[in-house]
Coordinates of C-alpha atoms in Angstrom, one line a residue:
X1 CA -24.0 5.6 10.5
X2 CA -27.3 7.2 9.8
X3 CA -27.5 6.0 6.2
X4 CA -28.0 2.4 7.5
X5 CA -31.1 3.6 9.4
X6 CA -32.6 4.5 6.0
X7 CA -31.1 1.5 4.1
X8 CA -34.6 0.3 3.0
X9 CA -34.7 3.3 0.6
X10 CA -31.7 2.2 -1.4
X11 CA -30.6 -0.6 -3.7
X12 CA -26.9 -0.2 -2.8
X13 CA -25.0 1.7 -0.2
X14 CA -21.6 2.9 -1.4
X15 CA -19.2 3.8 1.4
X16 CA -15.9 5.5 1.0
X17 CA -14.9 5.0 4.6
X18 CA -13.9 1.4 3.9
X19 CA -14.0 -1.4 6.4
X20 CA -15.1 0.5 9.5
X21 CA -18.6 0.6 8.0
X22 CA -19.0 -3.1 7.6
X23 CA -20.4 -3.9 11.1
X24 CA -23.3 -1.6 10.3
X25 CA -23.9 -3.4 7.0
X26 CA -24.7 -6.7 8.6
X27 CA -27.8 -5.3 10.2
X28 CA -29.5 -4.4 6.8
X29 CA -30.6 -6.3 3.7
X30 CA -29.3 -3.5 1.3
X31 CA -26.0 -4.6 -0.3
X32 CA -23.1 -2.5 0.8
X33 CA -20.2 -1.5 -1.5
X34 CA -17.0 -0.3 0.1
X35 CA -13.8 1.2 -1.3
X36 CA -11.2 3.2 0.4
X37 CA -8.6 5.6 -1.0
X38 CA -5.9 3.0 -0.4
X39 CA -7.8 0.4 -2.4
X40 CA -8.0 2.9 -5.3
X41 CA -4.4 4.2 -5.2
X42 CA -2.8 0.9 -4.3
X43 CA -4.9 -1.9 -5.8
X44 CA -3.8 -5.5 -4.9
X45 CA -4.6 -8.7 -6.8
X46 CA -5.5 -11.9 -5.0
X47 CA -2.7 -14.4 -4.5
X48 CA -3.2 -17.7 -6.1
X49 CA 0.2 -19.3 -5.7
X50 CA 1.4 -21.9 -3.2
X51 CA 0.4 -20.5 0.1
X52 CA 2.8 -19.8 2.9
X53 CA 3.0 -16.6 5.0
X54 CA 6.4 -15.8 3.3
X55 CA 5.0 -16.2 -0.2
X56 CA 2.0 -14.0 0.6
X57 CA 4.2 -11.3 2.2
X58 CA 6.6 -11.4 -0.8
X59 CA 3.7 -11.2 -3.2
X60 CA 2.4 -8.1 -1.4
X61 CA 5.9 -6.6 -1.6
X62 CA 6.1 -7.5 -5.3
X63 CA 2.8 -5.9 -6.1
X64 CA 3.8 -2.7 -4.2
X65 CA 7.1 -2.6 -6.2
X66 CA 5.2 -2.9 -9.5
X67 CA 2.7 -0.2 -8.5
X68 CA 5.5 2.2 -7.5
X69 CA 7.5 1.5 -10.6
X70 CA 4.4 2.3 -12.7
X71 CA 4.0 5.7 -10.9
X72 CA 7.7 6.5 -11.4
X73 CA 7.5 5.6 -15.1
X74 CA 4.5 7.8 -15.5
X75 CA 6.2 10.7 -13.8
X76 CA 9.3 10.3 -15.9
X77 CA 7.3 9.9 -19.1
X78 CA 5.4 13.1 -18.4
X79 CA 8.5 15.1 -17.7
X80 CA 7.8 15.5 -13.9
X81 CA 10.8 13.4 -12.9
X82 CA 14.3 13.4 -14.5
X83 CA 15.4 10.1 -16.0
X84 CA 18.3 9.8 -13.6
X85 CA 16.1 10.3 -10.6
X86 CA 13.6 7.8 -11.9
X87 CA 16.4 5.3 -12.4
X88 CA 17.7 5.8 -8.9
X89 CA 14.3 5.5 -7.3
X90 CA 13.6 2.3 -9.2
X91 CA 17.0 0.9 -8.3
X92 CA 16.3 1.7 -4.6
X93 CA 12.9 -0.1 -4.8
X94 CA 14.6 -3.1 -6.5
X95 CA 17.1 -3.3 -3.6
X96 CA 14.3 -3.3 -1.1
X97 CA 12.5 -6.1 -3.0
X98 CA 15.7 -8.2 -3.2
X99 CA 16.2 -7.7 0.6
X100 CA 12.6 -8.8 1.2
X101 CA 13.2 -11.9 -0.9
X102 CA 16.3 -12.8 1.1
X103 CA 14.7 -12.0 4.4
X104 CA 11.6 -14.1 3.6
X105 CA 13.7 -17.0 2.3
X106 CA 12.0 -17.0 -1.1
X107 CA 13.7 -19.3 -3.6
X108 CA 15.7 -21.1 -1.1
X109 CA 15.6 -24.9 -1.0
X110 CA 14.0 -26.1 2.2
X111 CA 16.2 -28.5 4.2
X112 CA 15.3 -32.2 3.7
X113 CA 13.3 -33.7 6.6

């Protein structure tokens, strides 16, 4: 990455290639900023609940569900998607989320030790 060879000329280096640029960033004092297209289109919030791999995975699925429902609602609101199709798509997403909850064992009482 040639920009890092000239890093001393900049206050900030803003990279749109995402994480692949980070190894170069450690070799310079200039502060890097990264963002990728996925970070922009599919933002995720940090998880602050009780940690377990299952809870973290379900939270990611829940955030993805919410993001997609938001897109579907926007398309329906702007007349780009018929109401019936919007309903069917949201219903399918809901079924996927319910399946994820069941598969991950979310909400089940753990056996007594």
